[in-house]
């Protein structure tokens, strides 16, 4: 049996126990099940999958979307739960706070009144190889499900939405039709890290379900947005750099026209990638490969690795809509969550194609604008600062907390070269309602391979700085919050810990 199959077998058998226990627990409960989930695309996908699954079982539920399961939130949830004994599901967070949840929500009972379905590194373990993971696994049956218990990498092989999907499928086989939403969640969490942006691990198993059920189709395509005017999609691609043409959409249009491709539709609009036939796509791809290899002296095989990707099509969605392509779908959900419209995202992921979808499209435009503005502000004003082993920036009054993580990710993946990929980047945004900075750390995979683990680094730096906040995430992406007065010392400690991580490997 392959590694993925044996992992899945054990996961499914545990989920079966979790299901029985859950159905038993909720028999006596008089209120609805409360699902708490994270505000990003993966969190909203998880919430939607769980909501739909409970709806189908006629189990009443409500969903709350949180920016993070911080200590203060857990206290608030515990207070709420005191007078109102309910059952909770935490999805896409909870593992990084499981001790806190036990302490605050389990004060009176022998058993927990919640389930955690999360893919982040559990609280108190520094990394996936730590022996303590077995101990946590043994002590948290049947209410805690986490991929690291099954030797599955939670950072790339399964998302919060994926775990919610496997749970939903155990509840009812009919929930197989939610497999595409699980893939939207994984895409939002940048888990497509196999060759040509493909899925790996348990995410590929979910993909198999989606393909077998005729819900998703995989095509090989150019790595540009399929729905933007093609000249804009290419010139503003964050991954493909064509010196002289990037960031200049009118020059790019002339370049495309010079290939003999008719770039206007009959209504005068510029064609998108979706509007081109195979022949035309081939012409564009050859011209780009030739252009980049001449200008930048890069081997064509290296260019192809970035240029040609797997595109995952949702077969039941309208061609040309944001929901037809997994990546665009995940952008839409992210923009909902990050503009305080999480409920719109959940409604869309649960199937709304009318009011919620139309409203979300309006928010998407503003969201994209705010990202573009934030990135150019960083670049134009040289906002990146450096220490020996890390780099960091402050959002000031330009980049708010809700997009600081997205901006840090975009910097790491950007083609612009403003960022030193050999150092992790920490974005710091002042929170509106508290005297703290929200911190988002991101590291390029090349240094993760060399031993950088940001989840561990942030937890260690918090401890070294005597800070009580919860923090963590994954090796390449992690977060926390830090009081304004402690930011210098915290960043110094991050520098120290990263140095240690790189030297000890
Ligand atoms: O908040 P941000 O996007 O920077 O978080 C990066 C990753 O770390 C996310 O997957 C998030 O869920 C996780 N995280 C966490 N615990 C925190 C803060 C962030 O697990 N306290
Ligand atoms: Zn996630």
Short mmCIF file of C-alpha atoms and ligand atoms in Angstrom, two decimals:
data_model
loop_
_atom_site.label_atom_id
_atom_site.label_comp_id
_atom_site.label_asym_id
_atom_site.label_seq_id
_atom_site.Cartn_x
_atom_site.Cartn_y
_atom_site.Cartn_z
CA UNK A 1 0.00 0.00 0.00
CA UNK A 2 1.37 3.47 -0.88
CA UNK A 3 2.24 5.92 1.90
CA UNK A 4 -0.71 8.19 0.99
CA UNK A 5 -3.13 5.23 1.05
CA UNK A 6 -2.05 3.90 4.41
CA UNK A 7 -2.13 7.39 5.92
CA UNK A 8 -5.60 7.91 4.56
CA UNK A 9 -6.78 4.54 5.86
CA UNK A 10 -5.78 5.43 9.41
CA UNK A 11 -7.16 8.95 9.09
CA UNK A 12 -10.49 7.61 7.85
CA UNK A 13 -10.70 5.05 10.60
CA UNK A 14 -10.06 7.78 13.19
CA UNK A 15 -12.56 10.08 11.53
CA UNK A 16 -15.11 7.29 11.76
CA UNK A 17 -14.55 7.17 15.53
CA UNK A 18 -14.79 10.96 15.65
CA UNK A 19 -18.06 10.84 13.76
CA UNK A 20 -19.63 8.26 16.12
CA UNK A 21 -18.46 10.22 19.14
CA UNK A 22 -19.72 13.50 17.66
CA UNK A 23 -23.19 12.11 16.83
CA UNK A 24 -23.38 10.68 20.32
CA UNK A 25 -22.28 13.93 22.00
CA UNK A 26 -24.76 16.13 20.19
CA UNK A 27 -27.82 14.01 20.99
CA UNK A 28 -28.42 15.91 24.22
CA UNK A 29 -27.41 19.33 22.91
CA UNK A 30 -30.25 21.83 22.63
CA UNK A 31 -28.47 24.59 20.74
CA UNK A 32 -26.97 24.59 17.27
CA UNK A 33 -23.44 23.38 16.56
CA UNK A 34 -21.07 26.33 16.50
CA UNK A 35 -18.44 26.17 13.76
CA UNK A 36 -15.50 28.55 14.24
CA UNK A 37 -13.27 29.01 11.25
CA UNK A 38 -10.45 31.14 9.88
CA UNK A 39 -11.04 34.10 7.55
CA UNK A 40 -8.82 33.06 4.64
CA UNK A 41 -9.88 31.04 1.58
CA UNK A 42 -9.05 27.75 3.30
CA UNK A 43 -10.95 28.68 6.45
CA UNK A 44 -14.03 29.81 4.52
CA UNK A 45 -13.94 26.64 2.39
CA UNK A 46 -13.70 24.53 5.58
CA UNK A 47 -16.62 26.38 7.18
CA UNK A 48 -18.72 25.97 4.03
CA UNK A 49 -17.99 22.23 3.75
CA UNK A 50 -18.86 21.61 7.40
CA UNK A 51 -21.95 23.82 7.22
CA UNK A 52 -23.25 22.05 4.15
CA UNK A 53 -22.53 18.63 5.62
CA UNK A 54 -24.43 19.44 8.84
CA UNK A 55 -27.28 20.99 6.85
CA UNK A 56 -27.61 17.76 4.90
CA UNK A 57 -27.86 15.80 8.16
CA UNK A 58 -30.48 18.34 9.38
CA UNK A 59 -28.19 19.27 12.25
CA UNK A 60 -28.66 23.00 13.09
CA UNK A 61 -25.43 25.00 12.95
CA UNK A 62 -24.01 28.51 12.97
CA UNK A 63 -20.63 29.67 11.63
CA UNK A 64 -18.34 32.36 13.03
CA UNK A 65 -15.36 33.59 11.03
CA UNK A 66 -12.39 34.79 13.11
CA UNK A 67 -9.17 36.53 12.08
CA UNK A 68 -7.30 34.11 14.39
CA UNK A 69 -8.05 31.93 17.40
CA UNK A 70 -6.19 34.17 19.81
CA UNK A 71 -6.12 33.69 23.55
CA UNK A 72 -8.66 36.50 24.05
CA UNK A 73 -11.03 34.89 21.53
CA UNK A 74 -10.85 31.58 23.36
CA UNK A 75 -11.72 33.34 26.63
CA UNK A 76 -14.66 35.04 24.89
CA UNK A 77 -15.85 31.71 23.45
CA UNK A 78 -15.52 30.10 26.89
CA UNK A 79 -17.64 32.82 28.51
CA UNK A 80 -20.27 32.44 25.81
CA UNK A 81 -20.26 28.72 26.33
CA UNK A 82 -20.74 28.90 30.09
CA UNK A 83 -24.41 29.82 29.98
CA UNK A 84 -25.05 28.18 26.71
CA UNK A 85 -23.75 24.62 26.64
CA UNK A 86 -23.11 23.91 23.01
CA UNK A 87 -20.87 21.83 20.84
CA UNK A 88 -18.16 23.47 18.75
CA UNK A 89 -16.08 22.61 15.72
CA UNK A 90 -12.83 24.50 15.12
CA UNK A 91 -11.62 24.27 11.56
CA UNK A 92 -8.39 25.59 10.01
CA UNK A 93 -7.21 26.60 13.47
CA UNK A 94 -7.32 24.98 16.89
CA UNK A 95 -4.27 22.69 16.77
CA UNK A 96 -1.93 25.60 17.47
CA UNK A 97 -4.14 26.45 20.47
CA UNK A 98 -5.29 22.99 21.60
CA UNK A 99 -3.89 23.28 25.15
CA UNK A 100 -5.56 26.64 25.55
CA UNK A 101 -8.85 25.19 24.29
CA UNK A 102 -8.67 22.29 26.73
CA UNK A 103 -7.89 24.59 29.62
CA UNK A 104 -10.56 27.19 28.94
CA UNK A 105 -13.35 25.10 27.42
CA UNK A 106 -12.96 21.92 29.32
CA UNK A 107 -12.81 23.23 32.84
CA UNK A 108 -15.79 21.26 34.14
CA UNK A 109 -16.01 18.23 31.93
CA UNK A 110 -14.02 15.08 31.59
CA UNK A 111 -14.57 15.14 27.87
CA UNK A 112 -14.22 18.01 25.45
CA UNK A 113 -17.24 19.63 23.87
CA UNK A 114 -15.44 20.34 20.63
CA UNK A 115 -13.71 18.88 17.60
CA UNK A 116 -10.57 20.33 16.03
CA UNK A 117 -10.03 19.78 12.30
CA UNK A 118 -6.79 21.60 11.62
CA UNK A 119 -3.59 21.25 9.56
CA UNK A 120 -1.26 23.59 11.50
CA UNK A 121 1.58 22.39 13.72
CA UNK A 122 0.09 21.63 17.18
CA UNK A 123 0.83 23.90 20.13
CA UNK A 124 3.99 23.05 22.04
CA UNK A 125 5.65 20.98 19.39
CA UNK A 126 8.46 22.68 17.53
CA UNK A 127 8.33 20.64 14.33
CA UNK A 128 6.78 17.65 12.66
CA UNK A 129 9.63 15.33 13.61
CA UNK A 130 9.16 15.89 17.29
CA UNK A 131 8.31 12.72 19.23
CA UNK A 132 5.72 14.64 21.17
CA UNK A 133 3.36 14.45 18.21
CA UNK A 134 2.65 10.78 19.05
CA UNK A 135 1.84 11.73 22.61
CA UNK A 136 -0.57 14.48 21.54
CA UNK A 137 -2.20 12.05 19.11
CA UNK A 138 -2.70 9.41 21.78
CA UNK A 139 -4.13 11.93 24.27
CA UNK A 140 -6.50 13.70 21.95
CA UNK A 141 -8.62 10.97 20.48
CA UNK A 142 -11.30 11.29 19.16
CA UNK A 143 -11.70 15.07 19.14
CA UNK A 144 -8.49 16.27 17.53
CA UNK A 145 -7.68 15.57 13.88
CA UNK A 146 -4.37 16.83 12.51
CA UNK A 147 -2.33 15.58 9.51
CA UNK A 148 0.95 15.40 11.46
CA UNK A 149 -0.61 12.51 13.46
CA UNK A 150 -0.64 10.53 10.19
CA UNK A 151 2.78 11.49 8.88
CA UNK A 152 1.16 13.88 6.40
CA UNK A 153 2.64 17.34 5.83
CA UNK A 154 0.00 19.89 6.85
CA UNK A 155 1.85 22.63 5.06
CA UNK A 156 1.59 21.15 1.55
CA UNK A 157 -0.34 17.84 1.48
CA UNK A 158 -3.67 18.69 3.10
CA UNK A 159 -5.52 21.87 4.11
CA UNK A 160 -8.14 22.68 6.72
CA UNK A 161 -10.78 22.37 3.99
CA UNK A 162 -9.34 18.97 3.01
CA UNK A 163 -9.70 17.64 6.55
CA UNK A 164 -13.22 19.08 6.77
CA UNK A 165 -13.99 17.32 3.50
CA UNK A 166 -12.76 13.93 4.73
CA UNK A 167 -14.88 14.38 7.86
CA UNK A 168 -17.91 15.42 5.78
CA UNK A 169 -17.44 12.39 3.53
CA UNK A 170 -17.42 10.09 6.53
CA UNK A 171 -20.66 11.71 7.70
CA UNK A 172 -22.27 11.07 4.34
CA UNK A 173 -20.81 9.75 1.07
CA UNK A 174 -22.96 12.30 -0.74
CA UNK A 175 -20.52 14.99 0.40
CA UNK A 176 -18.13 13.78 -2.30
CA UNK A 177 -19.54 16.67 -4.29
CA UNK A 178 -17.76 19.06 -1.89
CA UNK A 179 -14.34 17.83 -3.07
CA UNK A 180 -13.82 20.85 -5.38
CA UNK A 181 -14.28 23.20 -2.41
CA UNK A 182 -11.61 21.28 -0.50
CA UNK A 183 -9.28 21.90 -3.46
CA UNK A 184 -10.17 25.61 -3.44
CA UNK A 185 -9.04 25.70 0.21
CA UNK A 186 -5.75 23.94 -0.57
CA UNK A 187 -5.14 26.29 -3.51
CA UNK A 188 -5.77 29.33 -1.26
CA UNK A 189 -3.15 28.04 1.17
CA UNK A 190 -0.59 27.76 -1.67
CA UNK A 191 -0.44 23.99 -1.37
CA UNK A 192 -0.12 23.28 -5.10
CA UNK A 193 3.59 22.72 -4.85
CA UNK A 194 4.07 19.62 -7.00
CA UNK A 195 5.50 19.93 -10.55
CA UNK A 196 3.52 22.43 -12.68
CA UNK A 197 1.52 23.64 -9.68
CA UNK A 198 0.01 20.22 -9.09
CA UNK A 199 -1.44 18.77 -5.88
CA UNK A 200 0.46 16.26 -3.76
CA UNK A 201 -0.30 13.92 -0.84
CA UNK A 202 -3.88 13.70 0.37
CA UNK A 203 -4.79 16.70 -1.78
CA UNK A 204 -4.21 14.45 -4.84
CA UNK A 205 -6.58 11.90 -3.35
CA UNK A 206 -9.25 14.62 -3.11
CA UNK A 207 -8.48 15.60 -6.70
CA UNK A 208 -9.04 11.98 -7.78
CA UNK A 209 -12.49 12.05 -6.11
CA UNK A 210 -13.33 15.30 -7.90
CA UNK A 211 -12.18 14.02 -11.29
CA UNK A 212 -13.91 10.64 -10.94
CA UNK A 213 -17.16 12.41 -10.15
CA UNK A 214 -16.82 14.64 -13.18
CA UNK A 215 -16.55 17.81 -11.09
CA UNK A 216 -13.02 18.93 -11.93
CA UNK A 217 -10.92 18.69 -15.07
CA UNK A 218 -7.16 19.25 -15.32
CA UNK A 219 -5.72 21.00 -18.36
CA UNK A 220 -2.21 22.08 -19.17
CA UNK A 221 -2.23 25.83 -19.70
CA UNK A 222 -0.24 29.05 -19.59
CA UNK A 223 0.34 30.40 -16.08
CA UNK A 224 -1.76 33.55 -16.44
CA UNK A 225 -5.19 34.56 -15.25
CA UNK A 226 -7.67 33.02 -17.69
CA UNK A 227 -10.21 35.82 -17.23
CA UNK A 228 -8.25 39.08 -17.39
CA UNK A 229 -7.47 40.80 -20.73
CA UNK A 230 -4.43 38.76 -21.81
CA UNK A 231 -2.04 41.71 -22.15
CA UNK A 232 -2.81 42.72 -18.55
CA UNK A 233 -2.69 39.15 -17.28
CA UNK A 234 0.83 38.69 -18.71
CA UNK A 235 2.27 42.09 -17.89
CA UNK A 236 1.02 42.00 -14.30
CA UNK A 237 1.79 38.33 -13.65
CA UNK A 238 3.56 38.05 -10.32
CA UNK A 239 5.59 35.04 -11.49
CA UNK A 240 6.65 35.59 -15.10
CA UNK A 241 9.02 38.45 -15.82
CA UNK A 242 9.44 39.79 -19.37
CA UNK A 243 11.90 42.69 -19.07
CA UNK A 244 10.61 45.70 -20.99
CA UNK A 245 7.09 44.30 -21.32
CA UNK A 246 6.14 43.52 -17.73
CA UNK A 247 4.15 46.26 -16.06
CA UNK A 248 3.44 47.81 -19.46
CA UNK A 249 0.17 46.42 -20.77
CA UNK A 250 0.04 48.52 -23.95
CA UNK A 251 3.49 47.34 -25.06
CA UNK A 252 2.41 43.81 -24.19
CA UNK A 253 -0.67 44.18 -26.38
CA UNK A 254 1.53 45.20 -29.32
CA UNK A 255 3.81 42.22 -28.64
CA UNK A 256 0.81 39.86 -28.77
CA UNK A 257 -0.55 41.50 -31.92
CA UNK A 258 2.85 41.16 -33.57
CA UNK A 259 2.47 37.39 -33.28
CA UNK A 260 -0.43 37.61 -35.73
CA UNK A 261 -3.11 36.99 -33.12
CA UNK A 262 -6.32 38.96 -33.40
CA UNK A 263 -6.51 40.31 -29.85
CA UNK A 264 -9.93 42.01 -29.97
CA UNK A 265 -13.26 40.28 -29.52
CA UNK A 266 -16.13 41.35 -31.78
CA UNK A 267 -17.40 43.70 -29.03
CA UNK A 268 -14.04 45.51 -28.93
CA UNK A 269 -12.87 44.00 -25.63
CA UNK A 270 -9.39 42.47 -25.38
CA UNK A 271 -9.27 38.67 -25.50
CA UNK A 272 -8.50 36.66 -22.38
CA UNK A 273 -6.51 33.42 -22.23
CA UNK A 274 -9.87 31.61 -22.23
CA UNK A 275 -10.71 33.20 -25.59
CA UNK A 276 -7.60 31.86 -27.38
CA UNK A 277 -7.56 28.58 -29.28
CA UNK A 278 -4.78 25.99 -28.87
CA UNK A 279 -2.89 27.32 -31.87
CA UNK A 280 -2.86 30.84 -30.52
CA UNK A 281 -1.81 29.67 -27.04
CA UNK A 282 1.06 27.78 -28.64
CA UNK A 283 2.20 30.94 -30.46
CA UNK A 284 2.08 32.98 -27.23
CA UNK A 285 3.96 30.35 -25.28
CA UNK A 286 6.76 29.96 -27.88
CA UNK A 287 7.15 33.74 -28.18
CA UNK A 288 7.40 34.17 -24.40
CA UNK A 289 9.96 31.39 -24.06
CA UNK A 290 12.05 32.86 -26.85
CA UNK A 291 11.79 36.40 -25.43
CA UNK A 292 12.77 35.44 -21.88
CA UNK A 293 15.58 33.11 -22.90
CA UNK A 294 17.12 35.87 -25.06
CA UNK A 295 16.65 38.72 -22.59
CA UNK A 296 17.55 36.88 -19.42
CA UNK A 297 19.65 34.02 -20.72
CA UNK A 298 17.52 31.44 -18.94
CA UNK A 299 17.30 27.86 -20.17
CA UNK A 300 13.93 27.23 -21.92
CA UNK A 301 13.27 24.18 -19.72
CA UNK A 302 13.44 26.44 -16.63
CA UNK A 303 11.04 28.93 -18.22
CA UNK A 304 8.59 26.16 -19.12
CA UNK A 305 8.49 24.99 -15.50
CA UNK A 306 7.02 28.34 -14.50
CA UNK A 307 5.09 29.10 -17.65
CA UNK A 308 3.13 25.89 -18.19
CA UNK A 309 0.94 24.80 -15.30
CA UNK A 310 -1.90 22.49 -14.48
CA UNK A 311 -5.14 24.44 -14.53
CA UNK A 312 -7.99 22.94 -12.54
CA UNK A 313 -11.37 23.66 -14.04
CA UNK A 314 -14.62 23.38 -12.08
CA UNK A 315 -16.75 21.77 -14.73
CA UNK A 316 -20.13 22.89 -13.40
CA UNK A 317 -19.26 26.59 -13.28
CA UNK A 318 -19.76 29.16 -16.04
CA UNK A 319 -16.73 29.50 -18.35
CA UNK A 320 -15.04 32.87 -17.79
CA UNK A 321 -16.44 33.33 -14.27
CA UNK A 322 -14.16 33.58 -11.21
CA UNK A 323 -15.51 30.24 -10.08
CA UNK A 324 -14.49 28.27 -13.18
CA UNK A 325 -10.83 28.07 -12.13
CA UNK A 326 -9.68 26.88 -8.69
CA UNK A 327 -7.11 29.64 -8.32
CA UNK A 328 -9.51 32.48 -9.19
CA UNK A 329 -12.16 30.90 -6.91
CA UNK A 330 -9.70 30.95 -4.03
CA UNK A 331 -8.81 34.62 -4.72
CA UNK A 332 -12.49 35.49 -4.55
CA UNK A 333 -12.90 33.76 -1.19
CA UNK A 334 -9.72 35.35 0.15
CA UNK A 335 -10.93 38.79 -0.87
CA UNK A 336 -14.23 38.16 0.97
CA UNK A 337 -12.51 37.07 4.17
CA UNK A 338 -9.94 39.82 4.09
CA UNK A 339 -12.49 42.58 3.51
CA UNK A 340 -14.61 41.50 6.52
CA UNK A 341 -17.12 39.74 4.28
CA UNK A 342 -16.42 36.17 5.32
CA UNK A 343 -20.10 35.24 5.27
CA UNK A 344 -20.29 36.09 1.55
CA UNK A 345 -17.39 33.71 0.91
CA UNK A 346 -19.05 30.95 2.90
CA UNK A 347 -22.32 31.46 1.03
CA UNK A 348 -20.51 31.22 -2.33
CA UNK A 349 -18.59 28.10 -1.30
CA UNK A 350 -21.89 26.59 -0.15
CA UNK A 351 -23.38 27.23 -3.59
CA UNK A 352 -24.77 30.78 -3.80
CA UNK A 353 -24.36 32.06 -7.35
CA UNK A 354 -26.59 35.10 -7.08
CA UNK A 355 -26.54 37.78 -4.38
CA UNK A 356 -23.43 36.73 -2.45
CA UNK A 357 -21.49 36.05 -5.65
CA UNK A 358 -22.39 39.40 -7.21
CA UNK A 359 -21.54 41.33 -4.05
CA UNK A 360 -18.24 39.48 -3.69
CA UNK A 361 -17.22 40.40 -7.24
CA UNK A 362 -17.52 44.09 -6.29
CA UNK A 363 -15.33 43.59 -3.22
CA UNK A 364 -12.78 41.71 -5.32
CA UNK A 365 -12.10 44.79 -7.42
CA UNK A 366 -11.29 46.92 -4.35
CA UNK A 367 -9.29 44.13 -2.77
CA UNK A 368 -7.07 43.73 -5.84
CA UNK A 369 -6.57 47.50 -5.97
CA UNK A 370 -5.49 47.62 -2.33
CA UNK A 371 -2.94 44.83 -2.93
CA UNK A 372 -1.46 46.56 -5.97
CA UNK A 373 -1.23 49.88 -4.07
CA UNK A 374 0.39 48.23 -1.06
CA UNK A 375 3.01 46.44 -3.17
CA UNK A 376 3.97 49.51 -5.15
CA UNK A 377 4.18 51.58 -1.94
CA UNK A 378 6.66 49.06 -0.49
CA UNK A 379 8.71 49.03 -3.67
CA UNK A 380 8.63 52.77 -4.45
CA UNK A 381 9.44 53.87 -0.92
CA UNK A 382 11.97 51.12 -0.15
CA UNK A 383 10.10 50.00 2.92
CA UNK A 384 11.96 46.73 3.45
CA UNK A 385 14.45 46.83 6.35
CA UNK A 386 17.13 44.27 7.02
CA UNK A 387 18.81 42.48 9.89
CA UNK A 388 21.52 39.85 9.39
CA UNK A 389 19.13 36.89 8.99
CA UNK A 390 15.69 38.42 8.48
CA UNK A 391 14.01 41.25 6.62
CA UNK A 392 10.88 43.09 7.75
CA UNK A 393 8.51 45.95 6.95
CA UNK A 394 5.86 47.98 8.70
CA UNK A 395 2.47 48.51 7.08
CA UNK A 396 2.22 52.03 8.59
CA UNK A 397 -1.09 53.58 7.59
CA UNK A 398 -1.04 51.94 4.14
CA UNK A 399 -1.19 48.18 4.78
CA UNK A 400 -3.79 47.06 7.34
CA UNK A 401 -3.68 43.89 9.38
CA UNK A 402 -6.09 41.96 7.16
CA UNK A 403 -3.78 42.03 4.12
CA UNK A 404 -0.33 42.10 5.73
CA UNK A 405 0.04 38.30 5.33
CA UNK A 406 -1.06 38.37 1.70
CA UNK A 407 1.45 41.14 0.95
CA UNK A 408 4.25 39.23 2.69
CA UNK A 409 3.37 36.14 0.59
CA UNK A 410 3.26 38.17 -2.62
CA UNK A 411 6.70 39.61 -1.89
CA UNK A 412 8.15 36.15 -1.44
CA UNK A 413 6.60 34.88 -4.67
CA UNK A 414 7.13 38.05 -6.64
CA UNK A 415 9.36 38.19 -9.68
CA UNK A 416 10.42 41.76 -8.89
CA UNK A 417 13.57 40.90 -6.97
CA UNK A 418 12.88 43.46 -4.19
CA UNK A 419 13.10 40.71 -1.66
CA UNK A 420 16.13 38.76 -0.58
CA UNK A 421 14.90 35.18 -0.83
CA UNK A 422 17.64 33.95 1.47
CA UNK A 423 15.96 35.67 4.45
CA UNK A 424 12.43 35.26 5.76
CA UNK A 425 10.24 38.37 5.63
CA UNK A 426 8.14 39.61 8.55
CA UNK A 427 5.29 42.03 7.83
CA UNK A 428 4.10 44.10 10.82
CA UNK A 429 0.75 45.90 10.76
CA UNK A 430 -0.63 47.95 13.63
CA UNK A 431 -3.98 46.54 14.73
CA UNK A 432 -6.77 49.13 14.77
CA UNK A 433 -8.36 48.19 18.06
CA UNK A 434 -5.26 47.21 20.10
CA UNK A 435 -1.77 48.52 20.83
CA UNK A 436 -0.21 45.57 19.03
CA UNK A 437 1.35 44.65 15.72
CA UNK A 438 -0.03 41.71 13.79
CA UNK A 439 2.99 39.82 12.49
CA UNK A 440 3.04 37.70 9.34
CA UNK A 441 6.22 35.75 8.61
CA UNK A 442 6.90 34.13 5.23
CA UNK A 443 9.91 32.14 4.00
CA UNK A 444 10.83 30.98 0.50
CA UNK A 445 10.91 27.19 0.06
CA UNK A 446 14.65 27.31 -0.69
CA UNK A 447 15.42 28.37 2.92
CA UNK A 448 12.73 26.11 4.41
CA UNK A 449 14.71 23.27 2.83
CA UNK A 450 17.79 24.63 4.61
CA UNK A 451 16.14 24.40 8.01
CA UNK A 452 14.05 27.58 8.43
CA UNK A 453 10.82 26.85 10.32
CA UNK A 454 8.83 30.02 10.94
CA UNK A 455 6.23 28.36 13.16
CA UNK A 456 8.99 27.27 15.50
CA UNK A 457 10.89 30.57 15.10
CA UNK A 458 7.90 32.71 16.04
CA UNK A 459 7.08 30.56 19.07
CA UNK A 460 10.67 30.64 20.24
CA UNK A 461 11.05 34.39 19.66
CA UNK A 462 7.84 35.00 21.66
CA UNK A 463 9.24 32.99 24.52
CA UNK A 464 12.64 34.70 24.39
CA UNK A 465 10.87 38.07 24.43
CA UNK A 466 8.72 37.05 27.40
CA UNK A 467 5.53 37.40 25.42
CA UNK A 468 2.40 35.42 26.18
CA UNK A 469 0.61 35.64 22.80
CA UNK A 470 -0.06 32.45 20.87
CA UNK A 471 1.77 32.08 17.61
CA UNK A 472 2.75 29.57 14.97
CA UNK A 473 1.52 28.13 11.69
CA UNK A 474 3.65 26.26 9.16
CA UNK A 475 7.41 26.20 8.41
CA UNK A 476 7.04 28.62 5.45
CA UNK A 477 4.22 30.80 6.87
CA UNK A 478 3.42 31.71 10.44
CA UNK A 479 1.98 34.57 12.47
CA UNK A 480 1.38 36.12 15.86
CA UNK A 481 0.83 39.48 17.52
CA UNK A 482 3.34 41.59 19.49
CA UNK A 483 2.83 44.66 21.72
CA UNK A 484 4.10 47.83 20.07
CA UNK A 485 6.65 48.43 22.82
CA UNK A 486 8.19 44.96 22.30
CA UNK A 487 8.54 44.92 18.54
CA UNK A 488 12.26 45.68 18.40
CA UNK A 489 13.17 42.96 20.86
CA UNK A 490 10.85 40.48 19.15
CA UNK A 491 12.43 41.10 15.72
CA UNK A 492 15.91 40.83 17.24
CA UNK A 493 14.94 37.48 18.68
CA UNK A 494 13.54 36.33 15.34
CA UNK A 495 16.91 37.22 13.82
CA UNK A 496 18.66 35.19 16.49
CA UNK A 497 16.44 32.14 16.11
CA UNK A 498 16.65 32.10 12.31
CA UNK A 499 20.45 32.30 12.56
CA UNK A 500 20.36 29.29 14.89
CA UNK A 501 18.04 27.35 12.59
CA UNK A 502 20.26 27.91 9.57
CA UNK A 503 23.43 27.06 11.44
CA UNK A 504 22.14 23.91 13.11
CA UNK A 505 21.05 22.21 9.89
O1 LIG B 1 -1.76 35.41 9.89
P1 LIG B 1 -0.88 34.88 8.81
O2 LIG B 1 -1.53 34.80 7.48
O3 LIG B 1 0.44 35.54 8.75
O4 LIG B 1 -0.57 33.40 9.28
C1 LIG B 1 0.27 32.52 8.56
C2 LIG B 1 -0.13 31.09 8.90
O5 LIG B 1 0.09 30.89 10.31
C3 LIG B 1 -1.62 30.83 8.66
O6 LIG B 1 -1.74 29.49 8.21
C4 LIG B 1 -2.23 31.01 10.02
O7 LIG B 1 -3.38 30.25 10.19
C5 LIG B 1 -1.11 30.52 10.95
N1 LIG B 1 -1.15 31.15 12.29
C6 LIG B 1 -1.28 30.36 13.40
N2 LIG B 1 -1.33 30.90 14.67
C7 LIG B 1 -1.25 32.25 14.83
C8 LIG B 1 -1.11 33.09 13.70
C9 LIG B 1 -1.06 32.50 12.43
O8 LIG B 1 -1.35 29.12 13.28
N3 LIG B 1 -1.33 32.76 16.05
ZN1 LIG B 2 -5.38 26.63 6.19
#
